[in-house]
mmCIF file of C-alpha atoms in Angstrom:
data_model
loop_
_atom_site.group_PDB
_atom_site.id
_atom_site.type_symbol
_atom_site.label_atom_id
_atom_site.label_comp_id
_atom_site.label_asym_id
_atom_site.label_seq_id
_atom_site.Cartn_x
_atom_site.Cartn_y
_atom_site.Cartn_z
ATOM 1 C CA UNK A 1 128.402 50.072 76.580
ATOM 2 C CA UNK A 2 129.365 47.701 73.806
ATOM 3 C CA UNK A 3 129.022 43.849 74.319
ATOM 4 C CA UNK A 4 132.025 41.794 73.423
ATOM 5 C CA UNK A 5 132.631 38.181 72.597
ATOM 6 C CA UNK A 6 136.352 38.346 73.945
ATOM 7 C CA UNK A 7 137.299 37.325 77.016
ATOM 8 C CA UNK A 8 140.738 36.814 78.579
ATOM 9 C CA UNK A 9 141.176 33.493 79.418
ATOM 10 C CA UNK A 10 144.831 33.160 79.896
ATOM 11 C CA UNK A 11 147.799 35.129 80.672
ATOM 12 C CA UNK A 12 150.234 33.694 79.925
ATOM 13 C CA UNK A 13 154.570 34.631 80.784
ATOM 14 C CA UNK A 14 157.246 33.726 78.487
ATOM 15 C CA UNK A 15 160.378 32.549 80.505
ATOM 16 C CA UNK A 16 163.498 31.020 79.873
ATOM 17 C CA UNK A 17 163.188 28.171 83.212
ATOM 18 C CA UNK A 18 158.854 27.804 83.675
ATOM 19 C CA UNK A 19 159.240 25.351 86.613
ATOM 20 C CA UNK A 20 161.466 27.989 88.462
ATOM 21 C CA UNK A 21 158.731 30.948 87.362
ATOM 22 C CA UNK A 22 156.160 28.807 88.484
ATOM 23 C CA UNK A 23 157.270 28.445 91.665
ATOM 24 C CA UNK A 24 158.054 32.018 92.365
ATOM 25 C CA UNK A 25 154.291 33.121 90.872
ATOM 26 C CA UNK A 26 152.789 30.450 92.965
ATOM 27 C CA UNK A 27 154.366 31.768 95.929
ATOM 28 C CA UNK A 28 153.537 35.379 95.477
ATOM 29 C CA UNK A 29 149.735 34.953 93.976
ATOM 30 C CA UNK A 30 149.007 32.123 96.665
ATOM 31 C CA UNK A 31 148.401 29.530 93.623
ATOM 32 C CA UNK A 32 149.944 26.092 93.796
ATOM 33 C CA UNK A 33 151.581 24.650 90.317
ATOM 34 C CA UNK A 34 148.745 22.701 88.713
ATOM 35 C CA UNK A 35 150.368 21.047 85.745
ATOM 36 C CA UNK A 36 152.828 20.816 83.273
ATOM 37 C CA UNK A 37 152.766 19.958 79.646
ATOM 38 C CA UNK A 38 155.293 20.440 76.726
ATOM 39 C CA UNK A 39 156.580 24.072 77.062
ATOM 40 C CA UNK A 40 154.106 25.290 79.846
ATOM 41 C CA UNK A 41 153.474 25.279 83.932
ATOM 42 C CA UNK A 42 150.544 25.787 84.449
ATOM 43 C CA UNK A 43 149.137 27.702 88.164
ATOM 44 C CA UNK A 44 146.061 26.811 89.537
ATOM 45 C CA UNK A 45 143.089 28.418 88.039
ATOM 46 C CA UNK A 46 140.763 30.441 90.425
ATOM 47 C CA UNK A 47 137.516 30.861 90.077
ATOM 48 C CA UNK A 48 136.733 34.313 87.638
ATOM 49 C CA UNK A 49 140.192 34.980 87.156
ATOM 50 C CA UNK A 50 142.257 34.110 84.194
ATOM 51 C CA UNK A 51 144.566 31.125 84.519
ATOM 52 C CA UNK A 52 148.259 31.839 84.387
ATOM 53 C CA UNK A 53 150.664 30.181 82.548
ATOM 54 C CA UNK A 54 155.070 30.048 82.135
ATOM 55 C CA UNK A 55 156.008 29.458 78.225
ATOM 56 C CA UNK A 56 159.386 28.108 77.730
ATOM 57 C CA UNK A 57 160.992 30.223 75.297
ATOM 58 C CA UNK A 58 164.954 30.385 74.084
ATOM 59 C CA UNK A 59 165.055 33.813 73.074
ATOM 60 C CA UNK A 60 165.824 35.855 76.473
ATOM 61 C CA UNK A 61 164.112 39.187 77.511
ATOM 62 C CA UNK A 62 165.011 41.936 75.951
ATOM 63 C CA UNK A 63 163.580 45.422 77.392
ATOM 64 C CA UNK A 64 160.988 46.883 79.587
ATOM 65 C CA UNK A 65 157.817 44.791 79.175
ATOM 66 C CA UNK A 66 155.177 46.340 77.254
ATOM 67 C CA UNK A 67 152.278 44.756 79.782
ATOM 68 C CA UNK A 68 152.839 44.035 83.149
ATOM 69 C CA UNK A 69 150.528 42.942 86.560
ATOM 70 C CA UNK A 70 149.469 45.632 89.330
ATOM 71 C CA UNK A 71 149.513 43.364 92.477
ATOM 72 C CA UNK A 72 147.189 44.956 95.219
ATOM 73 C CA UNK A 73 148.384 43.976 98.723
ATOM 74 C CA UNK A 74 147.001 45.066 102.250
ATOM 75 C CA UNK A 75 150.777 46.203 103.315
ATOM 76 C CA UNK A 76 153.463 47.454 100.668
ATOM 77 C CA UNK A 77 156.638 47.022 102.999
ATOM 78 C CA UNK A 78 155.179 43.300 103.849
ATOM 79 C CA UNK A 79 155.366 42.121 99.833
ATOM 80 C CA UNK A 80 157.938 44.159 99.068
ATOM 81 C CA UNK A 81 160.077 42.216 101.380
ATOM 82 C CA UNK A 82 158.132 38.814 100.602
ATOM 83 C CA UNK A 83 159.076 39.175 96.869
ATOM 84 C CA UNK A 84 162.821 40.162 97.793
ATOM 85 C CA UNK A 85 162.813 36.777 99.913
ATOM 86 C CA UNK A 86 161.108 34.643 96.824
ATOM 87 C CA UNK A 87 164.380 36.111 94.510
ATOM 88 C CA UNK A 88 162.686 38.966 92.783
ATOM 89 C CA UNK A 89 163.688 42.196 93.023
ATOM 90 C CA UNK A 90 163.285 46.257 93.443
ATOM 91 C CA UNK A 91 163.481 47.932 90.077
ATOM 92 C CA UNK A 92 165.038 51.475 90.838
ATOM 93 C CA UNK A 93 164.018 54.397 88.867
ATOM 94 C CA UNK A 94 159.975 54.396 88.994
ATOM 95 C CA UNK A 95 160.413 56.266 92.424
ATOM 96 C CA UNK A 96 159.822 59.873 90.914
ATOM 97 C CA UNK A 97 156.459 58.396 89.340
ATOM 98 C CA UNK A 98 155.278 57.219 92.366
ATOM 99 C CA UNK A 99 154.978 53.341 91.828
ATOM 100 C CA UNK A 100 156.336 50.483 93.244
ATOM 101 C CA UNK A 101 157.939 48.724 90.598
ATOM 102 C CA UNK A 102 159.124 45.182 91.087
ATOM 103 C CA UNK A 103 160.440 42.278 89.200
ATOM 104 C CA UNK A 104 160.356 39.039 88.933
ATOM 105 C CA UNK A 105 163.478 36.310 89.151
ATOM 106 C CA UNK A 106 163.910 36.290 84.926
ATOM 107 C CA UNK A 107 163.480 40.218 85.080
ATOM 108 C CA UNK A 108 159.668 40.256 84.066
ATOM 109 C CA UNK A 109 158.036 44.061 85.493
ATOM 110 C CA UNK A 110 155.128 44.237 87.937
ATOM 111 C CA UNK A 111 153.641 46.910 90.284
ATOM 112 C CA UNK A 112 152.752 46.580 93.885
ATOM 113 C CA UNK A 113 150.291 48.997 95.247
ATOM 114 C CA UNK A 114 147.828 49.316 97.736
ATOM 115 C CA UNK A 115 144.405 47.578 98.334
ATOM 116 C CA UNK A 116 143.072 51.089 99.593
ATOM 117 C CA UNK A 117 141.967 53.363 96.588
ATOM 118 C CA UNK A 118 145.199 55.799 95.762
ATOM 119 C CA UNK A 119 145.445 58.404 93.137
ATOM 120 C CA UNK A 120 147.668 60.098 90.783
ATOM 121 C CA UNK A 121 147.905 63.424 89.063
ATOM 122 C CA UNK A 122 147.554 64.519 85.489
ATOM 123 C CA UNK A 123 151.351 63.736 84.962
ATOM 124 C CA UNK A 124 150.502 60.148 85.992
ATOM 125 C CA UNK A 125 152.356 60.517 88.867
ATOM 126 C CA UNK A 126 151.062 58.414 91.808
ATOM 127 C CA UNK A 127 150.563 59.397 95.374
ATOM 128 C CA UNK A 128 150.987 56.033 96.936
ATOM 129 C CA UNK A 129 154.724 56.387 98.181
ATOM 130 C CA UNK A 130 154.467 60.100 98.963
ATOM 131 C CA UNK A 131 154.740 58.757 102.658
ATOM 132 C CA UNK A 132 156.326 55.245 103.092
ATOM 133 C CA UNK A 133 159.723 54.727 103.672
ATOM 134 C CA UNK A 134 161.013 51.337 101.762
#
């Protein structure tokens, strides 16, 4: 195994309204808004995780995201709901690959799925929803 020097420190979301973000992401990770300064809102940091971060930009998405979160949650129906009720929303279409695809209130992609191990297949499709009914 090869030893780097890089670590990730931050992650950091660019949004057109942080304080709103922030307050959504707070909600859903269980991390209360530490800060503010210039462009950013800041989450509170927990310990051997990377702090998160809401960028004010002016340019507005544009796209699917080319990173996004997994989530891992003890009951899929539970956060599903939970995110609904924070303003994000279902993102239709991922069904047929198995995932759980969310969003969040400005549109940014993330994935719930299970705490307990699940698979997927060579075609990347997972096996997660096989048997839930959302």
């Amino acid at each position: 195994m090869v030893e780097s020097s890089f670590e990730i420190t931050d992650i950091i979301i660019d949004c057109s309204d942080p304080d709103r973000l922030a307050m959504f992401w707070a909600a859903v990770l269980g991390r209360p808004i530490e800060g503010r300064k210039g462009p950013y809102v800041w989450l509170k940091r927990q310990p051997g995780a990377p702090s998160v971060g809401f960028q004010k930009v002016t340019e507005p998405k544009a796209g699917k995201n080319r990173l996004h979160l997994d989530l891992a949650v003890p009951d899929l129906v539970i956060a599903k709901t939970a995110v609904e009720a924070l303003g994000g929303r279902r993102i239709e279409g991922y069904e047929a690959g198995g995932f759980l695809v969310m969003s969040d209130p400005e549109g940014n992609e993330f994935c719930l799925v299970p705490v307990a191990p699940f698979s997927f297949d060579e075609s990347g499709h997972a096996d997660y929803l096989d048997d839930l009914k959302l």
